[in-house]
Amino acid sequence: MALPAGTHNSTFCVSESDYSWHFLPSQSLEYAEKPQSVTCRRCSIFPEWQPLKKPAVLKALAPGEPGGRRCRVGQGRGAPRDGSRMGGRPSSPLDKQQQQHLRGQVDTLLRNFLPCYRGQLGASVLRQISSELEPREPAGCQLMRSKKLPRVREHRGPLTQFGGHPPRWQPIFCVLRGDGRLEWFSHREEYENGGHPLGSMALTGYTVLTSQREYLHLLDTLCPVSSGEHTQEESDPLLEMPVNFPLFLKHPFRRHFCFSAATGEAQQAWRLALQGGIRLRGTVLQRSQAPAARAFLDAVRLYRRHQGHFGDDDVTLGSDAEVLTGVLMRELLPALRAQTLPGLRGARRNRAWAWTELLDAVHAAVLAQASAGLRAFQPEKDELLAVLEKTLRPDVDQILRQQERLAGRLRVEVQRPLESCLRGKVDTQLSLVTQKLLSSMEAVLSAVQTLLAQGMDRLSSHLRGNSSGTQLRKEVYSFGEMPWDPELMQTCYREAERSQGSLGQLVVPFGFFGTQSLVFGAQDLAQQLMANAVTTFLQLADQCLTTALDCTQAAQQLEKVQGRVLKKFQSDSSLARSKFIRAWLLCIFLPFVLHQLEGSCKVELLEFEGDVLAVGSPALTIEDIYKDIVQGVLLQRIDRELKKALGASDVSCTLDGCSEAPRDRTGVDEEAEAQRGTCPGQPGSGTEVRSLCPLPPPRTFRS
């Protein structure tokens, strides 16, 4: 019996016109809204709020002058920020003096950070060259690598938004773009006709809440009532009009957004879509393997160690400009809170909203200046990378020998305090943290395997059931899109989130607060493994299915392919699990050990610094050599613990270059956009669906 009509003559792909490619300009990283009124946003929404006297830290971050009600915003709720695309001159609640002060803060940050960045560029290029000279295939990787760049599926639909004057819920039409940018329009027709959005925002750093009570509690904690303080009673529209299906977007340094869906199903769909956009934008640097991206992340950690911050946290989520903005905002926040919050007047939640508006203005100003500074550094960075490549490659063997000689001498000096620190403060907890990470990753990968098997089973059953060509094409397309379907992948992503709280409690004593980055990394890994498995299945199916087979025979062939793919997946997931756990154990414990040894090894480092400088290589620094020594000894303990938990065969693989931060093997293309302070353009499905389909168009199944 022949295949169903249309089956073997189909290409099973869609055109690129079915999807949009969205590239996010650097200025649209900031919140923007279309002008709608000329009423001052703060003075109208928060009538009780009074500006305070100029604090020392930012020279009057409040919107008015001492004792007055004058506001410098100039526009109302819809005043465009730097990200506005309405063409008017951007406005800000900060006056020129305040903005100049912030520019000085960013300039100081860049002056201190860029030397770290230059040094790490040399070290990163050296690692890249040395790895190329010793090529080794990924140990045991059997699945084909999906070439599809990470993206989120575009999601759109009606919502209501809380805002305006007086505050009320207003209907809007929202669109989540493939690059993780959210836009909203007055109605669907405005979007369909290509009109400008009322507002847009990048989702980097946001968190989605779906509980109204939880969000109101969060507002209460932002501006706690001090002892003896009497606050006026307020009529709270959020409480007077309970929302059945809310979506609250909160950020530590930016304004909050309040949306509501019409049904529980719509709320769930939007929650999953928004969380996907947040993760996509957050891990843009972590996914890149380019030397400049690696160097930037290492430079951020080095800079923060110089500032006395040794533990890893979630500050490295986002583009380079967003990361530096987060670093500076964390430095400014204590003084801002101490000098600004006591001066806010009015009901507590009104003050909380005013506080988030103020933080948003500071964040926007810092982000704009950080983006400009990094863009100005771009030509120098490109030239430096070219020079490093040209000078290091011919002498790489000699440089590596010199590095090893220096490391050997320094290792003798630091070995004793290092071993003492590891025995006394790390070994006791290493096993517990390893087991927690292992159980979490096993649950994640088991969920991925189950979902993959179900998808392959569906294809076989449709083929065996003589489905129509149209239906079969639909099923093949849905199977190819599984890694990017947030509802399907949620079962896997949820497993990564389950242990976040308990794991956080285990690692807090070591100064690690990056559990959100860890969860994002596990979810990215699950998505990549699923994409690889889907690609492999469709390619192998293309090779074995011919027009000579009837539907039953074709289904039998697919079942054989399914068995092969599952074996390949089990092998690759085992190796990926070991790499992931190894990398994150390093992230958790390495900064802690470096901090513990700071005092005892300081003299030795100073003595060796002259020897390193005498080598004269920009790729060698005493800090990097010292860190590599500590990292190597710590990895021996991590590998020993993994061997006990997994068995020797599962830890034979090693991380590329034993990098400090966990990384996957995503393409280098994203780094250019990330280094310009933007999220990469996310492609539509068309280019990759062709490789995910059993047949490259326009051919049929090969005979």
XYZ file of C-alpha atoms in Angstrom:
703
model
C 0.000 0.000 0.000
C 1.338 3.415 -0.921
C 1.817 6.207 1.492
C -1.211 8.462 2.007
C -1.823 11.019 -0.669
C 0.351 14.036 -0.204
C 2.650 12.380 2.318
C 5.701 11.548 0.227
C 5.292 14.629 -1.946
C 5.450 17.066 0.951
C 8.377 19.038 2.221
C 6.962 19.464 5.737
C 8.199 22.981 6.217
C 6.903 26.511 6.274
C 8.168 29.581 4.526
C 10.177 32.201 6.336
C 7.339 34.624 5.709
C 5.307 32.800 8.364
C 7.654 34.118 11.026
C 9.151 37.496 11.833
C 12.813 38.244 12.468
C 13.052 40.741 15.278
C 16.251 42.632 16.015
C 16.132 44.770 19.113
C 17.834 48.169 18.852
C 19.927 49.078 21.856
C 17.796 52.030 22.830
C 14.630 49.937 23.064
C 16.047 48.081 26.032
C 14.270 50.737 28.040
C 10.577 51.090 28.714
C 8.773 53.309 26.252
C 5.217 54.496 25.947
C 3.356 56.621 23.497
C 2.365 60.101 24.729
C -1.249 60.201 25.846
C -1.584 63.181 28.167
C 0.257 66.148 29.540
C -0.522 65.465 33.187
C 2.463 64.726 35.407
C 2.563 61.000 36.007
C 3.777 61.076 39.614
C 1.798 64.084 40.767
C -1.433 62.646 39.354
C -1.174 59.003 40.321
C 0.372 59.680 43.727
C -1.122 62.985 44.906
C 0.185 62.562 48.443
C 3.771 61.980 47.375
C 6.060 64.891 48.164
C 9.537 65.397 46.725
C 12.389 65.402 49.199
C 15.472 67.475 49.580
C 18.412 66.665 47.388
C 20.177 63.538 48.662
C 23.939 63.489 48.443
C 24.183 60.319 46.401
C 22.399 61.509 43.275
C 21.682 65.208 43.799
C 17.904 65.223 44.073
C 16.619 62.099 42.445
C 13.166 63.242 43.522
C 11.209 64.847 40.690
C 10.826 68.310 42.220
C 12.645 71.000 44.123
C 12.755 71.111 47.937
C 9.343 71.870 49.346
C 7.729 72.225 45.936
C 5.493 70.218 43.644
C 7.194 71.086 40.370
C 7.816 68.003 38.256
C 10.453 67.696 35.582
C 8.775 64.921 33.654
C 6.827 67.251 31.430
C 4.598 64.515 30.055
C 2.117 62.194 31.650
C 1.796 58.462 31.953
C 2.671 58.016 28.318
C 5.821 60.110 28.274
C 8.311 58.472 25.908
C 11.602 57.298 27.274
C 14.795 56.800 25.296
C 13.261 53.655 23.859
C 10.289 55.492 22.414
C 9.787 55.211 18.703
C 7.382 58.146 18.493
C 10.109 60.491 17.322
C 9.846 63.133 20.053
C 12.581 64.239 22.330
C 12.899 61.752 25.194
C 12.062 63.053 28.651
C 13.167 61.959 32.089
C 12.154 62.742 35.674
C 15.856 63.415 36.309
C 17.135 66.922 35.691
C 20.402 67.661 33.915
C 22.402 67.794 37.122
C 21.105 64.413 38.221
C 21.785 62.853 34.843
C 25.282 64.317 34.810
C 25.931 62.772 38.209
C 24.829 59.367 36.909
C 27.032 59.750 33.847
C 29.939 60.312 36.186
C 29.041 57.152 38.097
C 28.953 55.111 34.882
C 32.206 56.653 33.639
C 33.901 55.670 36.901
C 32.549 52.135 36.567
C 33.861 51.841 33.008
C 37.281 53.234 33.933
C 37.629 50.525 36.567
C 35.988 47.753 34.560
C 37.560 48.108 31.110
C 41.123 47.296 32.281
C 39.730 44.024 33.681
C 37.978 43.428 30.369
C 41.137 44.048 28.334
C 43.099 41.603 30.464
C 40.429 38.941 30.230
C 40.276 39.348 26.447
C 43.905 38.232 26.268
C 43.291 35.256 28.542
C 40.179 34.265 26.608
C 41.906 34.441 23.217
C 44.781 32.344 24.598
C 42.335 29.678 25.788
C 40.622 29.713 22.405
C 43.876 29.267 20.493
C 45.160 26.540 22.803
C 41.903 24.604 22.463
C 42.150 24.822 18.671
C 45.673 23.406 18.744
C 44.414 20.387 20.646
C 41.208 19.554 18.776
C 39.033 16.983 20.406
C 35.533 16.006 19.501
C 32.913 16.256 22.226
C 33.302 13.003 24.101
C 30.672 10.544 22.999
C 28.162 13.090 21.595
C 25.881 11.126 19.291
C 22.916 13.396 18.590
C 23.093 15.784 15.668
C 23.472 19.394 16.703
C 20.441 21.566 16.006
C 21.412 24.760 14.228
C 18.296 26.646 15.259
C 19.107 29.711 17.330
C 17.238 30.072 20.627
C 14.028 32.042 20.386
C 10.593 32.303 21.903
C 7.432 31.610 19.975
C 5.611 34.841 19.213
C 2.565 35.146 21.420
C -0.212 37.711 21.146
C -3.676 38.371 22.474
C -5.886 40.769 24.426
C -5.056 41.735 28.008
C -6.024 44.511 30.368
C -3.398 46.786 31.904
C -3.556 48.676 35.201
C -2.565 52.321 34.873
C -3.624 55.763 33.795
C -5.251 58.569 35.777
C -7.215 57.757 37.732
C -5.685 54.259 37.963
C -7.898 51.705 36.280
C -7.796 48.540 34.182
C -7.678 49.365 30.470
C -7.995 46.911 27.532
C -4.920 46.509 25.325
C -3.557 44.071 22.752
C -0.168 42.568 23.665
C 2.479 40.956 21.467
C 5.503 39.036 22.722
C 8.131 39.142 19.991
C 10.540 36.336 19.210
C 13.438 38.247 20.771
C 11.755 38.479 24.183
C 10.367 41.999 23.784
C 6.806 42.787 24.873
C 4.738 45.379 22.999
C 1.204 46.561 23.606
C -1.292 48.333 21.374
C -4.629 50.034 21.952
C -6.417 47.309 19.978
C -5.751 44.391 17.631
C -6.404 46.385 14.485
C -3.651 48.839 15.343
C -1.196 45.944 15.558
C -2.444 44.269 12.379
C -2.233 47.556 10.461
C 1.401 48.050 11.469
C 0.740 50.884 13.905
C 3.169 51.986 16.581
C 2.762 50.286 19.957
C 1.604 52.235 22.981
C 4.622 50.853 24.787
C 7.343 48.239 24.663
C 9.714 46.677 27.134
C 12.577 44.208 27.228
C 11.863 41.374 29.642
C 15.421 41.069 30.940
C 15.488 40.632 34.707
C 11.726 40.542 35.230
C 9.809 37.946 37.232
C 6.207 36.898 36.564
C 3.731 36.728 39.465
C 0.180 35.416 39.087
C -1.050 36.040 42.630
C -2.629 39.394 43.419
C -2.070 38.968 47.158
C 1.561 38.032 46.610
C 2.151 41.128 44.524
C 0.454 43.411 47.044
C 2.602 41.904 49.769
C 5.648 42.664 47.621
C 4.577 46.309 47.371
C 4.206 46.425 51.146
C 7.763 45.177 51.627
C 9.197 47.774 49.255
C 8.222 50.598 51.599
C 7.893 49.080 55.077
C 6.258 51.174 57.792
C 8.782 52.267 60.377
C 8.067 51.990 64.087
C 5.644 54.649 65.235
C 4.827 55.827 61.718
C 1.169 56.487 60.969
C 0.060 55.956 57.391
C -3.206 57.155 55.976
C -5.821 54.702 54.916
C -6.017 54.299 51.179
C -8.571 53.072 48.734
C -6.596 50.569 46.722
C -7.971 49.929 43.210
C -6.045 46.671 43.108
C -7.978 45.482 46.163
C -11.303 47.110 45.324
C -11.304 45.346 41.944
C -9.946 41.845 42.550
C -8.441 40.328 39.433
C -9.123 36.692 38.689
C -6.240 36.079 36.274
C -3.491 38.671 36.930
C 0.008 38.838 35.456
C 2.399 41.021 37.433
C 5.876 41.745 36.093
C 8.322 42.867 38.780
C 11.959 43.936 38.497
C 14.459 44.909 41.208
C 15.406 48.173 39.467
C 12.621 48.960 37.014
C 8.950 49.888 37.097
C 6.383 47.156 37.552
C 3.655 46.183 35.092
C 0.204 44.877 35.964
C -1.779 42.927 33.385
C -4.829 40.691 33.540
C -6.048 37.912 31.257
C -9.644 36.999 30.520
C -9.375 33.303 31.406
C -7.152 30.942 33.336
C -6.016 29.332 30.099
C -4.951 32.692 28.682
C -3.160 33.547 31.926
C -1.235 30.265 31.822
C -0.284 30.745 28.162
C 0.962 34.276 28.805
C 2.870 33.206 31.924
C 4.755 30.513 30.031
C 5.443 32.825 27.091
C 6.712 35.636 29.311
C 8.936 33.286 31.294
C 10.441 32.044 28.033
C 11.184 35.603 26.959
C 12.769 36.409 30.320
C 15.047 33.373 30.093
C 15.987 34.046 26.468
C 17.093 37.591 27.185
C 18.780 36.678 30.438
C 21.129 34.003 29.095
C 22.340 35.729 25.911
C 25.951 35.986 27.142
C 25.990 32.579 28.828
C 24.994 30.917 25.554
C 27.825 32.482 23.578
C 31.157 30.736 23.100
C 32.894 33.762 21.556
C 36.096 34.838 23.350
C 34.765 38.358 23.903
C 31.612 37.088 25.647
C 33.604 34.764 27.883
C 36.051 37.552 28.638
C 33.254 39.944 29.533
C 31.692 37.568 32.075
C 35.093 36.779 33.589
C 35.865 40.501 33.758
C 32.610 41.194 35.596
C 33.480 38.566 38.197
C 37.021 39.911 38.531
C 35.811 43.497 38.866
C 33.338 42.489 41.562
C 36.043 40.582 43.434
C 38.083 43.775 43.422
C 35.029 45.457 44.960
C 34.909 42.796 47.686
C 32.075 40.687 46.223
C 33.209 37.091 45.803
C 29.991 35.082 45.566
C 28.234 34.422 42.272
C 24.710 35.761 41.784
C 22.348 36.623 38.943
C 24.018 39.909 38.015
C 25.437 38.393 34.801
C 21.970 37.807 33.313
C 21.343 40.010 30.288
C 23.363 41.777 27.610
C 26.682 43.404 28.440
C 25.128 46.848 28.963
C 22.363 45.365 31.115
C 24.907 43.469 33.205
C 26.984 46.575 33.899
C 23.804 48.497 34.681
C 22.845 45.838 37.199
C 26.302 45.989 38.772
C 26.087 49.743 39.272
C 22.471 49.679 40.432
C 23.431 47.205 43.153
C 26.130 49.618 44.278
C 23.767 52.602 44.295
C 20.727 50.899 45.785
C 21.587 51.020 49.527
C 22.250 54.762 49.499
C 19.241 55.418 47.268
C 16.987 53.479 49.593
C 18.357 55.102 52.740
C 18.132 58.666 51.431
C 14.985 58.471 49.305
C 12.452 56.174 50.987
C 12.132 58.220 54.231
C 11.170 61.268 52.169
C 8.317 59.626 50.285
C 4.867 60.652 51.504
C 1.440 59.131 51.111
C -0.116 55.707 51.331
C 2.321 52.842 51.490
C 1.547 51.240 48.145
C 1.514 54.594 46.416
C 4.985 55.171 47.831
C 6.049 51.753 46.596
C 4.908 52.583 43.081
C 6.675 55.946 43.272
C 9.837 54.156 44.410
C 9.760 51.779 41.418
C 9.205 54.743 39.080
C 12.226 56.483 40.564
C 14.386 53.370 40.241
C 13.218 52.973 36.659
C 14.404 56.487 35.812
C 17.813 55.849 37.367
C 18.082 52.465 35.639
C 17.187 53.985 32.257
C 19.821 56.701 32.624
C 22.519 54.235 33.700
C 21.631 51.790 30.930
C 21.795 54.473 28.258
C 25.221 55.640 29.435
C 26.567 52.087 29.818
C 25.383 51.226 26.300
C 27.077 54.327 24.920
C 30.298 53.542 26.758
C 30.426 49.970 25.483
C 29.669 51.096 21.943
C 32.539 53.566 22.192
C 34.801 50.730 23.359
C 33.746 48.423 20.514
C 36.333 49.605 17.924
C 39.123 49.302 20.470
C 37.907 45.843 21.443
C 37.789 44.666 17.837
C 41.289 45.966 17.203
C 42.581 44.404 20.417
C 41.102 41.017 19.506
C 42.763 41.161 16.092
C 46.120 42.113 17.624
C 45.870 39.380 20.248
C 45.087 36.788 17.616
C 48.031 37.939 15.510
C 50.557 38.089 18.353
C 49.524 35.123 20.492
C 49.027 32.436 17.883
C 52.661 32.234 16.646
C 54.030 32.079 20.215
C 51.261 30.117 21.907
C 53.436 27.104 22.767
C 56.067 29.268 24.437
C 53.433 31.278 26.324
C 51.774 28.114 27.603
C 55.121 26.727 28.781
C 55.864 29.959 30.627
C 52.418 29.892 32.143
C 52.910 26.337 33.382
C 56.312 27.144 34.897
C 54.891 30.083 36.812
C 51.872 28.054 37.886
C 54.093 25.222 39.104
C 56.093 27.544 41.344
C 53.016 29.330 42.680
C 51.210 26.056 43.276
C 53.873 24.996 45.765
C 53.339 28.188 47.771
C 49.529 28.029 47.959
C 49.029 24.274 48.178
C 48.968 24.044 51.969
C 46.425 26.801 52.739
C 44.340 25.674 49.782
C 44.134 22.073 50.975
C 43.358 23.234 54.499
C 40.492 25.398 53.248
C 39.022 22.629 51.115
C 39.196 20.033 53.890
C 37.749 22.316 56.520
C 35.060 24.245 54.661
C 34.219 22.615 51.317
C 34.457 18.839 51.574
C 31.719 18.609 54.204
C 29.106 20.212 51.938
C 30.333 19.211 48.488
C 28.607 15.830 48.632
C 25.239 17.319 49.660
C 25.264 19.965 46.947
C 26.338 17.398 44.350
C 23.486 15.079 45.272
C 20.965 17.919 45.131
C 22.139 19.021 41.683
C 22.214 15.412 40.492
C 18.663 14.644 41.595
C 17.384 17.857 40.022
C 19.087 17.242 36.677
C 17.975 13.611 36.573
C 14.381 14.770 36.977
C 14.792 17.376 34.228
C 16.380 14.974 31.747
C 13.891 12.225 32.534
C 11.068 14.642 31.724
C 12.750 15.552 28.431
C 13.140 11.897 27.475
C 9.498 11.152 28.303
C 8.293 14.104 26.231
C 10.552 13.121 23.343
C 9.309 9.522 23.357
C 5.697 10.690 23.392
C 6.306 12.920 20.386
C 7.931 10.113 18.390
C 5.105 7.758 19.372
C 2.548 10.216 18.038
C 4.262 10.369 14.658
C 4.388 6.597 14.377
C 0.746 6.203 15.370
C -0.391 8.811 12.837
C 1.583 7.102 10.097
C 0.276 3.674 11.081
C -3.259 5.038 11.187
C -3.185 6.150 7.538
C -3.494 9.813 8.431
C -3.972 12.238 5.594
C -0.991 14.016 4.131
C -2.206 17.302 5.584
C -2.551 15.852 9.065
C 0.823 14.145 8.877
C 2.508 17.349 7.750
C 0.939 19.117 10.707
C 2.201 16.471 13.116
C 5.728 16.554 11.696
C 5.785 20.330 11.974
C 4.505 20.181 15.570
C 7.159 17.607 16.405
C 9.871 19.814 14.950
C 8.614 22.750 17.020
C 8.507 20.842 20.324
C 11.673 22.433 21.771
C 10.123 25.887 21.281
C 6.636 25.025 22.548
C 6.476 26.513 26.068
C 3.419 24.522 27.072
C 4.957 21.170 26.138
C 8.391 22.007 27.559
C 6.902 23.316 30.796
C 6.912 19.797 32.256
C 10.699 19.796 31.857
C 11.212 23.390 32.972
C 9.150 22.851 36.104
C 11.494 20.090 37.261
C 14.388 22.551 37.109
C 12.478 24.951 39.358
C 11.391 22.450 42.000
C 14.670 22.290 43.910
C 15.548 25.983 43.594
C 14.574 26.811 47.166
C 16.228 23.857 48.876
C 19.368 24.201 46.768
C 19.530 27.901 47.589
C 19.545 27.115 51.291
C 22.482 24.734 50.834
C 24.665 27.169 48.888
C 23.902 30.471 50.648
C 26.644 29.831 53.266
C 29.124 29.866 50.354
C 27.931 33.253 49.140
C 26.174 31.832 46.086
C 22.955 33.610 45.118
C 22.755 32.621 41.463
C 20.070 29.949 41.661
C 17.971 31.703 39.000
C 20.909 31.543 36.586
C 21.325 27.871 37.465
C 17.658 27.154 36.756
C 17.857 29.035 33.458
C 20.944 26.992 32.559
C 19.138 23.716 33.273
C 16.164 24.830 31.181
C 18.425 25.902 28.315
C 20.125 22.506 28.454
C 16.780 20.699 28.363
C 15.709 22.744 25.349
C 18.991 22.147 23.517
C 18.932 18.390 24.095
C 15.335 18.238 22.895
C 16.236 20.245 19.791
C 19.181 17.943 19.062
C 17.055 14.837 19.500
C 14.277 16.186 17.270
C 16.803 17.089 14.570
C 18.387 13.634 14.771
C 15.069 11.803 14.586
C 13.873 13.717 11.523
C 17.193 13.309 9.714
C 17.326 9.564 10.391
C 13.683 9.213 9.358
C 14.490 10.972 6.099
C 17.201 8.407 5.407
C 15.109 5.297 6.034
C 11.678 6.205 4.623
C 11.118 5.616 0.914
C 8.144 5.726 -1.430
C 8.300 1.929 -1.697
C 7.066 1.524 1.885
C 3.426 1.404 2.867
C 2.218 3.142 6.028
C 2.660 0.117 8.275
C 6.192 -0.506 7.045
C 7.017 3.186 7.384
C 5.731 3.179 10.969
C 7.929 0.156 11.746
C 10.940 1.988 10.366
C 10.129 5.028 12.504
C 9.938 2.830 15.589
C 13.445 1.560 14.868
C 14.635 5.137 14.446
C 12.949 6.014 17.726
C 14.938 3.330 19.543
C 18.206 4.600 18.064
C 17.416 8.205 18.978
C 16.512 7.312 22.555
C 19.829 5.506 22.991
C 21.688 8.489 21.588
C 19.721 10.814 23.847
C 20.519 8.751 26.936
C 24.212 8.863 26.100
C 24.290 12.594 25.402
C 22.114 13.507 28.368
C 24.400 11.555 30.690
C 27.432 13.475 29.458
C 25.593 16.789 29.531
C 24.429 16.121 33.074
C 28.004 15.523 34.254
C 29.269 18.671 32.554
C 26.437 20.760 33.911
C 26.873 19.614 37.499
C 30.648 19.963 37.312
C 30.408 23.499 35.966
C 27.895 24.704 38.528
C 29.749 23.139 41.440
C 32.703 25.189 40.269
C 30.551 28.332 40.159
C 29.306 27.698 43.684
C 32.570 26.859 45.420
C 35.371 28.608 43.492
C 34.493 32.212 44.490
C 34.114 31.075 48.100
C 37.546 29.410 48.147
C 39.182 32.432 46.519
C 37.653 34.638 49.189
C 38.817 32.374 51.999
C 42.395 32.367 50.678
C 42.540 36.103 49.974
C 44.404 36.984 53.150
C 46.693 33.972 53.426
C 47.918 34.045 49.804
C 48.164 37.790 49.252
C 51.896 37.987 49.943
C 52.713 35.138 47.569
C 50.726 36.747 44.779
C 52.562 40.034 45.184
C 55.909 38.251 45.031
C 55.011 36.456 41.796
C 53.418 39.450 40.098
C 56.777 40.759 38.940
C 57.660 37.424 37.374
C 54.412 37.426 35.407
C 54.951 40.979 34.207
C 58.470 40.041 33.106
C 57.015 37.525 30.651
C 55.457 40.452 28.804
C 52.378 38.630 27.502
C 48.999 40.398 27.634
C 47.373 36.985 28.015
C 49.043 36.200 31.351
C 48.072 37.791 34.654
C 48.898 36.676 38.168
C 45.192 36.634 39.070
C 44.317 34.267 36.236
C 47.221 31.936 36.968
C 46.288 31.863 40.645
C 42.623 31.261 39.870
C 43.523 28.404 37.498
C 45.563 26.753 40.247
C 42.736 26.934 42.778
C 40.262 25.843 40.139
C 42.351 22.810 39.165
C 42.628 21.546 42.742
C 38.935 22.156 43.372
C 38.016 20.296 40.184
C 39.905 17.252 41.405
C 37.609 17.119 44.409
C 34.516 17.785 42.293
C 35.464 14.979 39.877
C 36.071 12.621 42.773
C 32.627 13.394 44.173
C 31.014 12.965 40.766
C 32.788 9.667 40.303
C 31.275 8.389 43.522
C 27.811 9.583 42.536
C 27.793 8.696 38.849
C 30.587 6.235 38.167
C 33.917 6.805 36.431
C 32.545 6.394 32.911
C 30.161 9.307 33.291
C 32.824 11.826 34.263
C 35.359 11.045 31.566
C 34.258 14.160 29.719
C 35.618 17.542 30.749
C 34.426 21.075 30.289
C 36.092 23.011 27.513
C 38.961 24.876 29.123
C 37.541 24.167 32.608
C 35.782 27.492 32.353
C 34.596 29.072 35.543
C 31.080 29.631 34.291
C 28.833 26.950 32.803
C 28.355 27.283 29.070
C 26.646 25.338 26.371
C 27.706 25.084 22.757
C 25.415 27.676 21.217
C 26.643 29.418 18.104
C 28.900 32.412 18.254
C 26.527 34.538 16.174
C 24.733 35.824 19.270
C 27.821 37.434 20.770
C 27.989 40.351 18.390
C 24.513 41.511 19.356
C 25.119 40.803 23.025
C 28.282 42.897 23.039
C 26.390 45.825 21.527
C 24.031 45.811 24.472
C 21.128 44.158 22.680
C 19.569 40.760 22.550
C 20.289 38.837 19.358
C 17.826 38.850 16.549
C 15.760 35.758 16.875
C 15.011 34.032 13.608
C 11.733 32.608 12.636
C 11.224 28.953 12.161
C 11.641 28.835 8.416
C 15.400 28.388 8.145
C 15.568 25.648 10.721
C 12.320 23.851 9.949
C 13.906 22.798 6.687
C 16.595 20.919 8.589
C 14.049 19.525 11.039
C 11.815 18.128 8.289
C 12.373 14.634 6.942
C 12.948 16.141 3.493
C 14.956 19.162 2.398
C 12.685 21.014 -0.010
C 11.683 20.418 -2.696
C 12.601 16.721 -2.615
C 10.415 13.885 -1.411
C 11.488 11.006 0.824
C 14.652 9.625 -0.668
C 14.648 6.183 -2.131
